[in-house]
mmCIF file of C-alpha atoms and ligand atoms in Angstrom:
data_model
loop_
_atom_site.group_PDB
_atom_site.id
_atom_site.type_symbol
_atom_site.label_atom_id
_atom_site.label_comp_id
_atom_site.label_asym_id
_atom_site.label_seq_id
_atom_site.Cartn_x
_atom_site.Cartn_y
_atom_site.Cartn_z
ATOM 1 C CA UNK R 1 -18.445 25.728 3.355
ATOM 2 C CA UNK R 2 -20.373 23.513 5.786
ATOM 3 C CA UNK R 3 -18.523 22.522 8.939
ATOM 4 C CA UNK R 4 -16.914 19.072 8.720
ATOM 5 C CA UNK R 5 -18.334 15.986 10.426
ATOM 6 C CA UNK R 6 -16.938 12.840 12.011
ATOM 7 C CA UNK R 7 -19.411 10.057 11.385
ATOM 8 C CA UNK R 8 -19.685 6.294 11.647
ATOM 9 C CA UNK R 9 -22.404 4.495 9.733
ATOM 10 C CA UNK R 10 -23.643 1.084 10.860
ATOM 11 C CA UNK R 11 -26.069 -1.159 9.035
ATOM 12 C CA UNK R 12 -26.328 -4.690 7.727
ATOM 13 C CA UNK R 13 -24.689 -5.737 4.500
ATOM 14 C CA UNK R 14 -26.875 -4.391 1.711
ATOM 15 C CA UNK R 15 -28.507 -1.713 3.883
ATOM 16 C CA UNK R 16 -27.239 0.906 1.436
ATOM 17 C CA UNK R 17 -24.364 2.260 3.522
ATOM 18 C CA UNK R 18 -21.919 2.517 0.650
ATOM 19 C CA UNK R 19 -24.305 4.336 -1.667
ATOM 20 C CA UNK R 20 -25.463 6.748 1.021
ATOM 21 C CA UNK R 21 -21.908 7.411 2.206
ATOM 22 C CA UNK R 22 -20.885 8.587 -1.258
ATOM 23 C CA UNK R 23 -23.760 11.081 -1.151
ATOM 24 C CA UNK R 24 -23.052 12.226 2.408
ATOM 25 C CA UNK R 25 -19.329 12.620 1.670
ATOM 26 C CA UNK R 26 -20.152 14.966 -1.215
ATOM 27 C CA UNK R 27 -22.669 16.871 0.909
ATOM 28 C CA UNK R 28 -20.363 17.429 3.900
ATOM 29 C CA UNK R 29 -17.123 17.467 1.871
ATOM 30 C CA UNK R 30 -15.338 14.880 3.927
ATOM 31 C CA UNK R 31 -13.804 11.597 2.709
ATOM 32 C CA UNK R 32 -15.847 8.386 2.581
ATOM 33 C CA UNK R 33 -13.620 5.771 4.181
ATOM 34 C CA UNK R 34 -14.803 2.233 3.473
ATOM 35 C CA UNK R 35 -12.593 -0.454 4.991
ATOM 36 C CA UNK R 36 -14.141 -3.025 2.624
ATOM 37 C CA UNK R 37 -13.129 -0.907 -0.404
ATOM 38 C CA UNK R 38 -9.659 -0.348 1.054
ATOM 39 C CA UNK R 39 -9.127 -4.068 1.628
ATOM 40 C CA UNK R 40 -10.440 -4.946 -1.834
ATOM 41 C CA UNK R 41 -7.891 -2.481 -3.270
ATOM 42 C CA UNK R 42 -5.088 -4.151 -1.269
ATOM 43 C CA UNK R 43 -6.247 -7.538 -2.552
ATOM 44 C CA UNK R 44 -5.416 -6.453 -6.083
ATOM 45 C CA UNK R 45 -1.842 -5.585 -5.108
ATOM 46 C CA UNK R 46 -0.606 -9.196 -5.250
ATOM 47 C CA UNK R 47 1.447 -8.756 -2.049
ATOM 48 C CA UNK R 48 1.660 -11.169 0.930
ATOM 49 C CA UNK R 49 -0.839 -9.006 2.752
ATOM 50 C CA UNK R 50 -3.229 -9.370 -0.200
ATOM 51 C CA UNK R 51 -3.023 -13.152 0.129
ATOM 52 C CA UNK R 52 -3.695 -13.007 3.864
ATOM 53 C CA UNK R 53 -6.727 -10.758 3.392
ATOM 54 C CA UNK R 54 -8.167 -12.788 0.532
ATOM 55 C CA UNK R 55 -8.745 -15.807 2.766
ATOM 56 C CA UNK R 56 -10.850 -13.856 5.239
ATOM 57 C CA UNK R 57 -12.736 -11.824 2.686
ATOM 58 C CA UNK R 58 -13.769 -14.585 0.315
ATOM 59 C CA UNK R 59 -15.292 -16.520 3.212
ATOM 60 C CA UNK R 60 -17.022 -13.451 4.626
ATOM 61 C CA UNK R 61 -14.887 -13.629 7.794
ATOM 62 C CA UNK R 62 -13.650 -10.578 9.682
ATOM 63 C CA UNK R 63 -10.063 -9.395 9.314
ATOM 64 C CA UNK R 64 -8.195 -9.292 12.671
ATOM 65 C CA UNK R 65 -8.859 -6.135 14.690
ATOM 66 C CA UNK R 66 -5.249 -4.963 15.097
ATOM 67 C CA UNK R 67 -4.653 -5.053 11.360
ATOM 68 C CA UNK R 68 -7.887 -3.195 10.626
ATOM 69 C CA UNK R 69 -7.191 -0.530 13.254
ATOM 70 C CA UNK R 70 -3.677 0.071 11.833
ATOM 71 C CA UNK R 71 -5.067 0.556 8.344
ATOM 72 C CA UNK R 72 -7.734 2.994 9.570
ATOM 73 C CA UNK R 73 -5.235 4.905 11.732
ATOM 74 C CA UNK R 74 -3.051 5.456 8.702
ATOM 75 C CA UNK R 75 -5.994 6.575 6.576
ATOM 76 C CA UNK R 76 -7.308 9.007 9.211
ATOM 77 C CA UNK R 77 -3.911 10.667 9.435
ATOM 78 C CA UNK R 78 -4.218 11.667 5.755
ATOM 79 C CA UNK R 79 -4.509 15.401 5.005
ATOM 80 C CA UNK R 80 -8.039 15.093 3.585
ATOM 81 C CA UNK R 81 -9.399 13.727 6.868
ATOM 82 C CA UNK R 82 -8.694 16.834 8.936
ATOM 83 C CA UNK R 83 -12.237 18.202 8.350
ATOM 84 C CA UNK R 84 -13.745 14.876 9.310
ATOM 85 C CA UNK R 85 -14.742 11.591 7.680
ATOM 86 C CA UNK R 86 -17.510 9.092 7.163
ATOM 87 C CA UNK R 87 -16.487 5.605 8.240
ATOM 88 C CA UNK R 88 -18.267 2.773 6.455
ATOM 89 C CA UNK R 89 -17.625 -0.817 7.577
ATOM 90 C CA UNK R 90 -15.576 0.283 10.578
ATOM 91 C CA UNK R 91 -15.831 -0.173 13.519
ATOM 92 C CA UNK R 92 -17.273 -3.655 13.298
ATOM 93 C CA UNK R 93 -16.341 -5.039 16.723
ATOM 94 C CA UNK R 94 -16.221 -3.585 20.233
ATOM 95 C CA UNK R 95 -12.399 -3.676 20.107
ATOM 96 C CA UNK R 96 -12.465 -1.593 16.901
ATOM 97 C CA UNK R 97 -14.871 0.918 18.481
ATOM 98 C CA UNK R 98 -12.476 1.275 21.433
ATOM 99 C CA UNK R 99 -9.563 1.590 19.003
ATOM 100 C CA UNK R 100 -11.331 4.368 17.105
ATOM 101 C CA UNK R 101 -12.093 6.297 20.299
ATOM 102 C CA UNK R 102 -8.385 6.116 21.197
ATOM 103 C CA UNK R 103 -7.335 7.237 17.739
ATOM 104 C CA UNK R 104 -9.588 10.279 17.904
ATOM 105 C CA UNK R 105 -8.837 11.338 21.499
ATOM 106 C CA UNK R 106 -8.965 14.060 22.713
ATOM 107 C CA UNK R 107 -11.501 14.690 19.936
ATOM 108 C CA UNK R 108 -14.632 12.552 19.660
ATOM 109 C CA UNK R 109 -16.876 11.123 17.027
ATOM 110 C CA UNK R 110 -19.843 13.399 16.274
ATOM 111 C CA UNK R 111 -22.407 10.739 15.558
ATOM 112 C CA UNK R 112 -23.070 7.102 14.745
ATOM 113 C CA UNK R 113 -25.879 6.510 12.258
ATOM 114 C CA UNK R 114 -27.615 3.152 12.275
ATOM 115 C CA UNK R 115 -29.204 2.566 8.887
ATOM 116 C CA UNK R 116 -32.020 0.103 9.490
ATOM 117 C CA UNK R 117 -33.344 -2.237 6.809
ATOM 118 C CA UNK R 118 -35.097 -5.614 7.194
ATOM 119 C CA UNK R 119 -33.036 -8.738 6.551
ATOM 120 C CA UNK R 120 -35.329 -10.009 3.769
ATOM 121 C CA UNK R 121 -34.813 -6.711 1.912
ATOM 122 C CA UNK R 122 -31.014 -6.826 2.198
ATOM 123 C CA UNK R 123 -30.866 -10.454 1.072
ATOM 124 C CA UNK R 124 -32.771 -9.587 -2.084
ATOM 125 C CA UNK R 125 -30.523 -6.563 -2.695
ATOM 126 C CA UNK R 126 -27.218 -8.409 -2.169
ATOM 127 C CA UNK R 127 -27.899 -11.136 -4.694
ATOM 128 C CA UNK R 128 -28.615 -8.454 -7.319
ATOM 129 C CA UNK R 129 -25.708 -6.169 -6.338
ATOM 130 C CA UNK R 130 -22.935 -5.468 -8.833
ATOM 131 C CA UNK R 131 -19.916 -3.213 -8.213
ATOM 132 C CA UNK R 132 -17.251 -1.488 -10.270
ATOM 133 C CA UNK R 133 -13.980 -3.319 -9.684
ATOM 134 C CA UNK R 134 -12.022 -0.080 -10.169
ATOM 135 C CA UNK R 135 -13.883 2.644 -8.258
ATOM 136 C CA UNK R 136 -16.360 0.562 -6.193
ATOM 137 C CA UNK R 137 -19.456 2.378 -7.537
ATOM 138 C CA UNK R 138 -22.524 0.281 -6.765
ATOM 139 C CA UNK R 139 -25.094 -0.957 -9.323
ATOM 140 C CA UNK R 140 -27.680 -3.722 -9.428
ATOM 141 C CA UNK R 141 -29.340 -5.982 -11.949
ATOM 142 C CA UNK R 142 -32.245 -3.535 -11.818
ATOM 143 C CA UNK R 143 -30.050 -0.419 -12.085
ATOM 144 C CA UNK R 144 -27.166 -1.401 -14.366
ATOM 145 C CA UNK R 145 -24.668 1.073 -15.828
ATOM 146 C CA UNK R 146 -25.758 2.715 -19.098
ATOM 147 C CA UNK R 147 -23.422 0.694 -21.343
ATOM 148 C CA UNK R 148 -22.717 -3.038 -21.177
ATOM 149 C CA UNK R 149 -21.579 -3.405 -17.522
ATOM 150 C CA UNK R 150 -19.034 -0.615 -17.897
ATOM 151 C CA UNK R 151 -18.942 1.806 -14.961
ATOM 152 C CA UNK R 152 -20.696 5.144 -15.638
ATOM 153 C CA UNK R 153 -18.224 6.888 -13.327
ATOM 154 C CA UNK R 154 -14.807 5.543 -14.363
ATOM 155 C CA UNK R 155 -15.272 3.090 -17.251
ATOM 156 C CA UNK R 156 -14.174 0.116 -15.091
ATOM 157 C CA UNK R 157 -15.682 -3.365 -15.285
ATOM 158 C CA UNK R 158 -18.862 -3.840 -13.247
ATOM 159 C CA UNK R 159 -18.946 -7.297 -11.646
ATOM 160 C CA UNK R 160 -20.436 -9.344 -8.817
ATOM 161 C CA UNK R 161 -18.342 -9.211 -5.637
ATOM 162 C CA UNK R 162 -16.523 -12.453 -4.792
ATOM 163 C CA UNK R 163 -18.177 -12.490 -1.365
ATOM 164 C CA UNK R 164 -21.709 -11.876 -2.645
ATOM 165 C CA UNK R 165 -22.235 -15.630 -2.793
ATOM 166 C CA UNK R 166 -25.038 -17.106 -0.731
ATOM 167 C CA UNK R 167 -22.741 -18.782 1.813
ATOM 168 C CA UNK R 168 -20.567 -15.686 2.352
ATOM 169 C CA UNK R 169 -23.626 -13.403 2.567
ATOM 170 C CA UNK R 170 -25.122 -15.553 5.354
ATOM 171 C CA UNK R 171 -21.788 -15.632 7.181
ATOM 172 C CA UNK R 172 -21.429 -11.831 6.965
ATOM 173 C CA UNK R 173 -24.985 -11.271 8.213
ATOM 174 C CA UNK R 174 -24.404 -13.693 11.088
ATOM 175 C CA UNK R 175 -21.191 -11.884 12.056
ATOM 176 C CA UNK R 176 -22.984 -8.551 11.758
ATOM 177 C CA UNK R 177 -25.604 -9.653 14.293
ATOM 178 C CA UNK R 178 -23.010 -11.086 16.646
ATOM 179 C CA UNK R 179 -20.125 -8.590 16.418
ATOM 180 C CA UNK R 180 -21.430 -5.343 14.992
ATOM 181 C CA UNK R 181 -25.063 -4.989 16.084
ATOM 182 C CA UNK R 182 -23.899 -4.710 19.751
ATOM 183 C CA UNK R 183 -22.115 -1.481 18.768
ATOM 184 C CA UNK R 184 -25.533 0.137 18.468
ATOM 185 C CA UNK R 185 -25.826 -0.164 22.268
ATOM 186 C CA UNK R 186 -22.180 0.945 22.670
ATOM 187 C CA UNK R 187 -22.867 4.238 20.855
ATOM 188 C CA UNK R 188 -26.285 4.659 22.449
ATOM 189 C CA UNK R 189 -24.691 4.547 25.915
ATOM 190 C CA UNK R 190 -22.330 7.304 24.801
ATOM 191 C CA UNK R 191 -25.209 9.392 23.450
ATOM 192 C CA UNK R 192 -23.878 9.221 19.881
ATOM 193 C CA UNK R 193 -26.532 7.116 18.185
ATOM 194 C CA UNK R 194 -29.248 8.026 15.719
ATOM 195 C CA UNK R 195 -31.338 5.316 14.034
ATOM 196 C CA UNK R 196 -32.443 6.093 10.483
ATOM 197 C CA UNK R 197 -34.953 4.098 8.449
ATOM 198 C CA UNK R 198 -33.179 2.813 5.313
ATOM 199 C CA UNK R 199 -36.345 1.893 3.394
ATOM 200 C CA UNK R 200 -37.459 4.023 0.440
ATOM 201 C CA UNK R 201 -35.814 5.728 -2.510
ATOM 202 C CA UNK R 202 -32.144 6.766 -2.421
ATOM 203 C CA UNK R 203 -33.120 10.453 -2.230
ATOM 204 C CA UNK R 204 -35.593 9.844 0.589
ATOM 205 C CA UNK R 205 -32.982 8.005 2.654
ATOM 206 C CA UNK R 206 -30.287 10.651 1.984
ATOM 207 C CA UNK R 207 -32.683 13.397 3.082
ATOM 208 C CA UNK R 208 -33.465 11.462 6.292
ATOM 209 C CA UNK R 209 -29.762 11.025 7.044
ATOM 210 C CA UNK R 210 -28.925 14.701 6.451
ATOM 211 C CA UNK R 211 -31.841 15.767 8.641
ATOM 212 C CA UNK R 212 -30.684 13.419 11.412
ATOM 213 C CA UNK R 213 -27.066 14.626 11.211
ATOM 214 C CA UNK R 214 -27.859 18.347 11.005
ATOM 215 C CA UNK R 215 -30.440 18.014 13.772
ATOM 216 C CA UNK R 216 -27.973 16.440 16.160
ATOM 217 C CA UNK R 217 -24.962 18.571 15.253
ATOM 218 C CA UNK R 218 -26.963 21.774 15.224
ATOM 219 C CA UNK R 219 -28.247 21.001 18.716
ATOM 220 C CA UNK R 220 -24.752 20.223 19.965
ATOM 221 C CA UNK R 221 -23.007 23.158 18.303
ATOM 222 C CA UNK R 222 -25.810 25.443 19.450
HETATM 223 P P1 LIG J 1 -20.055 -6.006 3.725
HETATM 224 O O1 LIG J 1 -20.434 -4.963 4.748
HETATM 225 O O2 LIG J 1 -21.026 -6.128 2.592
HETATM 226 O O3 LIG J 1 -19.728 -7.338 4.338
HETATM 227 P P2 LIG J 1 -17.525 -4.617 3.225
HETATM 228 O O4 LIG J 1 -17.200 -4.142 1.873
HETATM 229 O O5 LIG J 1 -17.745 -3.592 4.293
HETATM 230 O O6 LIG J 1 -18.752 -5.557 3.013
HETATM 231 O O7 LIG J 1 -16.402 -5.624 3.753
HETATM 232 C C1 LIG J 1 -16.003 -6.738 2.999
HETATM 233 C C2 LIG J 1 -15.079 -7.639 3.814
HETATM 234 O O8 LIG J 1 -13.911 -6.895 4.211
HETATM 235 C C3 LIG J 1 -15.651 -8.161 5.126
HETATM 236 O O9 LIG J 1 -16.425 -9.335 4.955
HETATM 237 C C4 LIG J 1 -14.359 -8.436 5.917
HETATM 238 O O10 LIG J 1 -13.716 -9.599 5.493
HETATM 239 C C5 LIG J 1 -13.489 -7.263 5.517
HETATM 240 N N1 LIG J 1 -13.652 -6.090 6.413
HETATM 241 C C6 LIG J 1 -14.084 -4.850 6.041
HETATM 242 N N2 LIG J 1 -14.122 -4.017 7.094
HETATM 243 C C7 LIG J 1 -13.720 -4.751 8.163
HETATM 244 C C8 LIG J 1 -13.558 -4.479 9.552
HETATM 245 N N3 LIG J 1 -13.816 -3.254 10.058
HETATM 246 N N4 LIG J 1 -13.143 -5.475 10.370
HETATM 247 C C9 LIG J 1 -12.878 -6.691 9.903
HETATM 248 N N5 LIG J 1 -13.008 -7.033 8.603
HETATM 249 C C10 LIG J 1 -13.423 -6.085 7.739
#
């Protein structure tokens, strides 16, 4: 078995993080931990917390850092995360990046991947994006499931996300630039950053990511 990895993936909404994380998680046999997927699952629970989250998420606003860090801490303590993990959608603010470093200490993150795609490309992708409401598999108007908007993976309903409206997309991109893009510098200063071009076919991008990860980890593990 390949050694595990502890990865963070950054990239604008629609850069393809979710899709690539599923592939990388299978390749390195570590869990794909998407805070967006986790919060969408909570939203379906009908609890008070679900109500609180719904307000932020529908508007494309960020959920408060302390709440997000608690949820991630709990998830990372799960037995399947001992080999490592791929974090998607977290950290999103400097406070979350600090929180993650504290959670992992004395261990460290292996690498932060920055998946780069132009804004005009992601805008076009987001308006066409459709997701399975049960397992979060990602489709698009151009690549629909085989049968009548029923998920190929789990049979769930494939729908447009509530926050893939034009207003919420713009708000999320604005927050990405303001809150999350600065994390690129944060990880660069700590010598953890690799930038990967997110343009091209899914296979091309996966191959680039694997090469970047193996190159860096191989060098470090000697
Ligand atoms: P996207 O990256 O397309 O905005 P996600 O699925 O990663 O979508 O997240 C959806 C929503 O969940 C965000 O707009 C935000 O409200 C909430 N969320 C997810 N991760 C975080 C986080 N790390 N910090 C704060 N809010 C988050």
